[in-house]
């Protein structure tokens, strides 16, 4: 059997492409194309219509890290669209990785055993999706790689901002919490800078988990970026606040649990704080939350983190449609 490897290229058309990094998106047209498809998926789901554009295809979901949202929404997206869906959570424990199998060999093996048309991968290593793409004959979709990227989350976050704010131009967004280990803000910040250089990003974090220096330096060439530890000061002027948890698992790995305990509760969004925000503001969180947003905020009309998860279903359906469907 002859196979061809697809390179990781800038995305000019989603069809047949790997989606490993938001850096592949160089034209915002590709984002809005996906949003249009997501609107169709939203209507399909809400009206309980059938949209089985992936019938006969095989979607494989391989997760080496825990997940509630990304795993279930990719599985739901794939099943709803009629694909044969093979979803494995806990690959780090159940696969032959335990016996020393390399990631490239796992990707090659899974392709052979399932006749996969696309492989969706979550993995703790920053370069895992790029490594998988090198080995793969079919598109790899990055569902979260280490501390570096979560490109499909960034798309659903951007879609959520578009839904709530009605536009993406000149938005002022506060990104709060663990900006060192958190991967979602890195991908979202890059996409916001791409859609409009007039956006303003306010990074609010404890000094111990500030965003990486080279990341901030590069992003600052593309849009306005400020860094601070003072959340209360920025709340009244931003259009959205994007809270994130301090990521305990990386502190454990680095043997820095004392530091984690010291900073884990530095930013807790209360109802009182949300009331300092614009009435039109959006409160977001990729979830899970570990106390960064008090439950008393959940009923506030600005709280969008539950709807944000549903946006994940629509965006992931749109993405699978764009990469795989024959139209
Ligand atoms: N937002 C997000 O990636 O959540 P999960 O880890 O539950 O998939």
Coordinates of C-alpha atoms and ligand atoms in Angstrom, one line a residue:
X1 CA 0.0 0.0 0.0
X2 CA 1.4 3.4 -0.9
X3 CA 1.0 6.3 1.5
X4 CA 1.7 10.0 1.3
X5 CA 2.5 12.2 4.3
X6 CA 0.7 15.6 4.4
X7 CA 3.0 18.4 5.6
X8 CA 2.0 20.8 8.3
X9 CA 1.2 23.8 6.1
X10 CA -0.5 27.2 6.4
X11 CA -4.2 26.6 6.1
X12 CA -5.6 28.0 2.9
X13 CA -8.3 25.4 2.8
X14 CA -9.1 23.1 5.7
X15 CA -9.7 20.1 3.5
X16 CA -7.3 17.2 4.3
X17 CA -5.1 19.4 6.5
X18 CA -3.4 18.7 9.8
X19 CA -4.5 21.3 12.5
X20 CA -1.6 21.2 14.9
X21 CA -1.1 24.9 15.7
X22 CA -3.0 28.2 15.4
X23 CA 0.2 29.4 13.7
X24 CA -1.1 27.6 10.6
X25 CA -3.9 30.1 10.4
X26 CA -2.5 33.1 8.6
X27 CA -5.7 34.5 7.1
X28 CA -8.8 35.3 9.2
X29 CA -11.0 34.2 6.3
X30 CA -10.3 30.6 7.4
X31 CA -11.7 31.4 10.8
X32 CA -14.8 33.0 9.5
X33 CA -15.3 30.2 7.1
X34 CA -15.3 27.9 10.1
X35 CA -17.7 30.1 12.0
X36 CA -20.2 29.9 9.1
X37 CA -20.0 26.2 9.2
X38 CA -20.4 26.3 13.0
X39 CA -23.7 28.3 12.6
X40 CA -25.0 25.5 10.3
X41 CA -24.0 22.9 13.0
X42 CA -25.7 25.0 15.7
X43 CA -29.0 25.1 13.7
X44 CA -28.6 21.3 13.0
X45 CA -28.2 20.5 16.6
X46 CA -30.8 22.9 18.0
X47 CA -33.4 21.6 15.4
X48 CA -32.4 18.0 16.0
X49 CA -31.7 17.6 12.3
X50 CA -29.4 15.1 10.7
X51 CA -26.1 16.2 9.2
X52 CA -24.1 13.0 8.5
X53 CA -21.5 14.3 6.2
X54 CA -18.9 11.9 7.6
X55 CA -20.8 8.7 6.9
X56 CA -18.4 5.8 6.1
X57 CA -15.4 7.7 7.5
X58 CA -13.4 6.8 10.6
X59 CA -12.6 9.3 13.3
X60 CA -10.1 8.2 16.0
X61 CA -9.7 10.1 19.3
X62 CA -6.6 9.4 21.3
X63 CA -6.3 11.2 24.7
X64 CA -3.2 10.8 26.9
X65 CA -4.4 13.4 29.4
X66 CA -7.7 13.7 31.3
X67 CA -10.6 15.6 29.7
X68 CA -14.3 16.2 30.2
X69 CA -15.1 18.8 27.5
X70 CA -12.7 18.3 24.6
X71 CA -13.1 14.5 24.6
X72 CA -16.8 14.4 24.9
X73 CA -17.4 17.2 22.3
X74 CA -15.2 15.6 19.7
X75 CA -16.8 12.2 20.3
X76 CA -20.3 13.8 20.1
X77 CA -19.3 15.8 17.0
X78 CA -18.0 12.7 15.2
X79 CA -20.9 10.5 16.1
X80 CA -23.5 13.1 15.2
X81 CA -21.9 13.4 11.8
X82 CA -22.2 9.7 11.2
X83 CA -18.5 8.7 11.3
X84 CA -17.3 5.4 12.8
X85 CA -15.9 6.8 16.0
X86 CA -13.1 5.2 18.0
X87 CA -12.5 7.2 21.2
X88 CA -9.8 6.3 23.7
X89 CA -9.4 8.2 26.9
X90 CA -6.4 7.3 29.2
X91 CA -4.1 6.2 26.4
X92 CA -1.2 6.8 28.8
X93 CA -2.5 3.8 30.8
X94 CA -4.2 1.5 28.3
X95 CA -2.1 1.6 25.2
X96 CA 1.3 0.0 24.4
X97 CA 2.9 3.3 25.3
X98 CA 3.1 1.6 28.7
X99 CA 5.3 -1.0 27.0
X100 CA 7.5 1.6 25.5
X101 CA 5.8 2.2 22.1
X102 CA 6.7 5.5 20.6
X103 CA 4.1 8.1 19.7
X104 CA 4.9 7.8 15.9
X105 CA 4.5 4.0 16.1
X106 CA 1.2 4.3 17.9
X107 CA -0.1 6.8 15.3
X108 CA 1.0 4.4 12.4
X109 CA -0.5 1.4 14.3
X110 CA -3.9 3.1 15.0
X111 CA -4.1 4.2 11.3
X112 CA -3.7 0.6 10.2
X113 CA -6.0 -1.0 12.8
X114 CA -8.9 1.5 12.4
X115 CA -8.5 2.8 8.8
X116 CA -8.6 6.2 10.4
X117 CA -9.4 9.3 8.2
X118 CA -8.4 11.7 11.0
X119 CA -6.7 11.3 14.3
X120 CA -7.5 13.7 17.2
X121 CA -4.7 13.8 19.8
X122 CA -4.3 15.2 23.3
X123 CA -0.9 14.6 24.8
X124 CA 1.3 16.1 27.6
X125 CA 4.2 16.9 25.3
X126 CA 4.4 20.3 23.6
X127 CA 5.5 18.9 20.3
X128 CA 3.3 15.8 20.3
X129 CA 0.9 16.8 17.6
X130 CA 3.7 17.9 15.3
X131 CA 5.5 14.6 15.9
X132 CA 2.3 12.7 15.2
X133 CA 1.7 14.7 12.0
X134 CA 5.2 13.8 10.8
X135 CA 4.3 10.1 11.2
X136 CA 0.7 10.2 10.0
X137 CA -0.8 9.5 6.6
X138 CA -4.1 11.2 7.7
X139 CA -4.8 14.6 9.3
X140 CA -3.9 15.1 12.9
X141 CA -6.0 17.5 15.0
X142 CA -4.3 18.9 18.1
X143 CA -6.8 18.6 21.0
X144 CA -4.3 20.0 23.5
X145 CA -0.5 19.6 23.5
X146 CA 1.5 20.1 26.7
X147 CA 1.7 23.7 27.8
X148 CA 1.9 25.1 24.3
X149 CA -1.3 24.8 22.3
X150 CA -5.0 24.1 22.4
X151 CA -6.0 25.3 18.9
X152 CA -9.6 24.0 18.8
X153 CA -10.3 25.5 22.2
X154 CA -9.0 28.9 20.8
X155 CA -11.4 28.6 17.9
X156 CA -14.4 27.9 20.2
X157 CA -13.3 30.7 22.5
X158 CA -13.1 33.1 19.6
X159 CA -16.5 31.9 18.4
X160 CA -17.9 32.5 21.9
X161 CA -16.5 36.1 21.9
X162 CA -18.0 36.6 18.4
X163 CA -21.4 35.3 19.6
X164 CA -21.5 37.5 22.7
X165 CA -19.8 40.7 21.5
X166 CA -21.1 40.6 18.0
X167 CA -17.7 41.4 16.5
X168 CA -14.0 40.8 17.2
X169 CA -12.6 44.2 16.3
X170 CA -10.7 46.1 18.9
X171 CA -11.8 43.9 21.8
X172 CA -10.2 44.4 25.2
X173 CA -9.7 41.0 26.8
X174 CA -8.2 40.2 30.3
X175 CA -6.5 36.8 30.5
X176 CA -6.2 35.8 34.1
X177 CA -4.4 33.1 36.1
X178 CA -1.7 30.6 35.1
X179 CA -0.3 32.0 31.9
X180 CA 2.9 30.0 32.2
X181 CA 1.5 26.5 32.1
X182 CA -1.9 27.2 30.6
X183 CA -2.2 26.4 26.9
X184 CA -5.6 27.9 26.1
X185 CA -4.6 31.5 26.5
X186 CA -1.5 31.1 24.3
X187 CA -3.6 29.9 21.3
X188 CA -6.4 32.3 21.9
X189 CA -4.1 35.3 22.2
X190 CA -2.5 34.5 18.9
X191 CA -5.8 34.2 17.1
X192 CA -7.1 37.5 18.6
X193 CA -4.0 39.3 17.4
X194 CA -4.5 37.7 13.9
X195 CA -8.2 38.8 13.6
X196 CA -7.5 42.4 14.6
X197 CA -4.1 44.0 15.5
X198 CA -6.2 46.6 17.4
X199 CA -7.2 44.2 20.1
X200 CA -5.9 44.8 23.6
X201 CA -4.7 41.9 25.7
X202 CA -4.3 42.3 29.4
X203 CA -2.3 39.5 31.0
X204 CA -3.0 39.2 34.8
X205 CA -1.1 36.6 36.7
X206 CA 0.9 35.9 39.8
X207 CA 4.6 36.7 39.1
X208 CA 5.4 33.0 39.4
X209 CA 3.3 32.0 36.4
X210 CA 3.6 35.0 34.0
X211 CA 3.4 34.2 30.3
X212 CA 6.7 33.1 28.8
X213 CA 8.9 36.1 27.9
X214 CA 9.5 35.1 24.3
X215 CA 5.7 34.5 23.8
X216 CA 4.9 38.0 25.1
X217 CA 7.7 39.6 23.1
X218 CA 6.4 38.1 19.9
X219 CA 2.8 38.8 20.6
X220 CA 3.6 42.4 21.4
X221 CA 4.8 42.9 17.8
X222 CA 1.3 42.0 16.7
X223 CA -1.1 43.8 19.2
X224 CA -1.1 45.7 22.4
X225 CA -0.2 43.5 25.4
X226 CA 0.0 44.6 29.0
X227 CA 1.1 42.6 32.0
X228 CA 0.0 43.1 35.6
X229 CA -1.0 41.4 38.9
X230 CA -4.0 43.7 39.4
X231 CA -7.2 42.2 38.2
X232 CA -9.6 44.7 39.9
X233 CA -8.0 47.6 38.0
X234 CA -8.7 46.2 34.5
X235 CA -12.1 44.7 35.1
X236 CA -14.1 47.9 34.4
X237 CA -12.4 48.5 31.1
X238 CA -12.4 45.1 29.4
X239 CA -15.0 43.5 27.1
X240 CA -14.2 40.0 28.3
X241 CA -12.4 38.4 31.2
X242 CA -10.9 34.9 30.5
X243 CA -10.2 33.1 33.8
X244 CA -8.0 30.1 34.0
X245 CA -7.0 27.7 36.9
X246 CA -3.5 27.4 38.3
X247 CA -2.4 24.1 36.9
X248 CA -1.6 21.9 39.9
X249 CA -0.4 19.0 37.7
X250 CA 2.7 20.9 36.4
X251 CA 3.6 22.1 39.9
X252 CA 3.5 18.5 41.1
X253 CA 5.8 17.4 38.2
X254 CA 8.2 20.3 39.1
X255 CA 8.1 19.5 42.8
X256 CA 6.8 23.0 43.5
X257 CA 3.6 22.3 45.5
X258 CA 4.5 25.0 48.1
X259 CA 4.4 27.6 45.3
X260 CA 1.1 26.1 44.0
X261 CA -0.5 26.4 47.5
X262 CA 0.7 30.0 47.8
X263 CA -0.7 31.2 44.5
X264 CA -3.6 29.0 43.7
X265 CA -6.3 31.3 45.1
X266 CA -4.8 34.6 44.1
X267 CA -7.6 35.4 41.7
X268 CA -11.2 34.6 42.6
X269 CA -13.9 36.2 40.6
X270 CA -16.9 37.2 42.8
X271 CA -20.3 38.6 42.0
X272 CA -19.1 41.9 43.4
X273 CA -16.2 42.0 41.0
X274 CA -18.3 41.0 38.0
X275 CA -20.6 43.9 38.9
X276 CA -17.6 46.3 38.3
X277 CA -17.5 45.1 34.6
X278 CA -19.4 46.5 31.7
X279 CA -23.0 45.3 31.4
X280 CA -22.1 43.9 27.9
X281 CA -18.9 42.1 29.1
X282 CA -18.4 38.4 28.8
X283 CA -17.0 36.1 31.5
X284 CA -15.2 33.1 30.1
X285 CA -13.2 30.1 31.4
X286 CA -12.0 27.0 29.5
X287 CA -12.8 24.9 32.6
X288 CA -12.4 23.0 34.8
X289 CA -12.5 25.6 37.4
X290 CA -10.8 25.2 40.8
X291 CA -12.5 28.0 42.6
X292 CA -11.4 30.9 40.3
X293 CA -15.0 31.8 39.6
X294 CA -17.4 31.6 42.5
X295 CA -20.6 29.8 41.8
X296 CA -22.5 33.0 42.7
X297 CA -21.3 34.3 39.3
X298 CA -23.0 31.5 37.4
X299 CA -26.4 33.2 37.2
X300 CA -25.0 36.6 36.1
X301 CA -26.0 37.3 32.4
X302 CA -22.3 38.0 31.7
X303 CA -21.3 34.4 32.7
X304 CA -20.7 32.5 29.5
X305 CA -18.5 29.6 30.5
X306 CA -21.3 27.0 30.2
X307 CA -22.5 28.2 26.7
X308 CA -18.8 28.3 25.8
X309 CA -18.6 24.5 26.1
X310 CA -21.6 24.1 23.7
X311 CA -19.7 26.3 21.2
X312 CA -17.1 23.5 21.4
X313 CA -19.5 21.0 19.9
X314 CA -20.4 23.3 17.0
X315 CA -16.8 24.3 16.3
X316 CA -15.6 20.7 16.4
X317 CA -18.4 19.6 14.1
X318 CA -17.5 22.4 11.8
X319 CA -13.8 21.5 11.9
X320 CA -14.4 17.8 11.1
X321 CA -16.7 18.8 8.3
X322 CA -14.2 21.2 6.9
X323 CA -11.3 18.7 7.0
X324 CA -13.1 15.6 5.9
X325 CA -16.5 16.2 4.2
X326 CA -16.7 15.7 0.5
X327 CA -18.0 19.2 -0.4
Ligands
LIG1 N1 -11.2 23.2 28.1 C1 -10.7 21.9 28.2 O1 -9.8 21.6 27.4 O2 -11.4 21.1 29.0 P1 -11.1 19.5 29.2 O3 -9.7 19.4 29.7 O4 -12.1 19.0 30.1 O5 -11.1 18.9 27.8

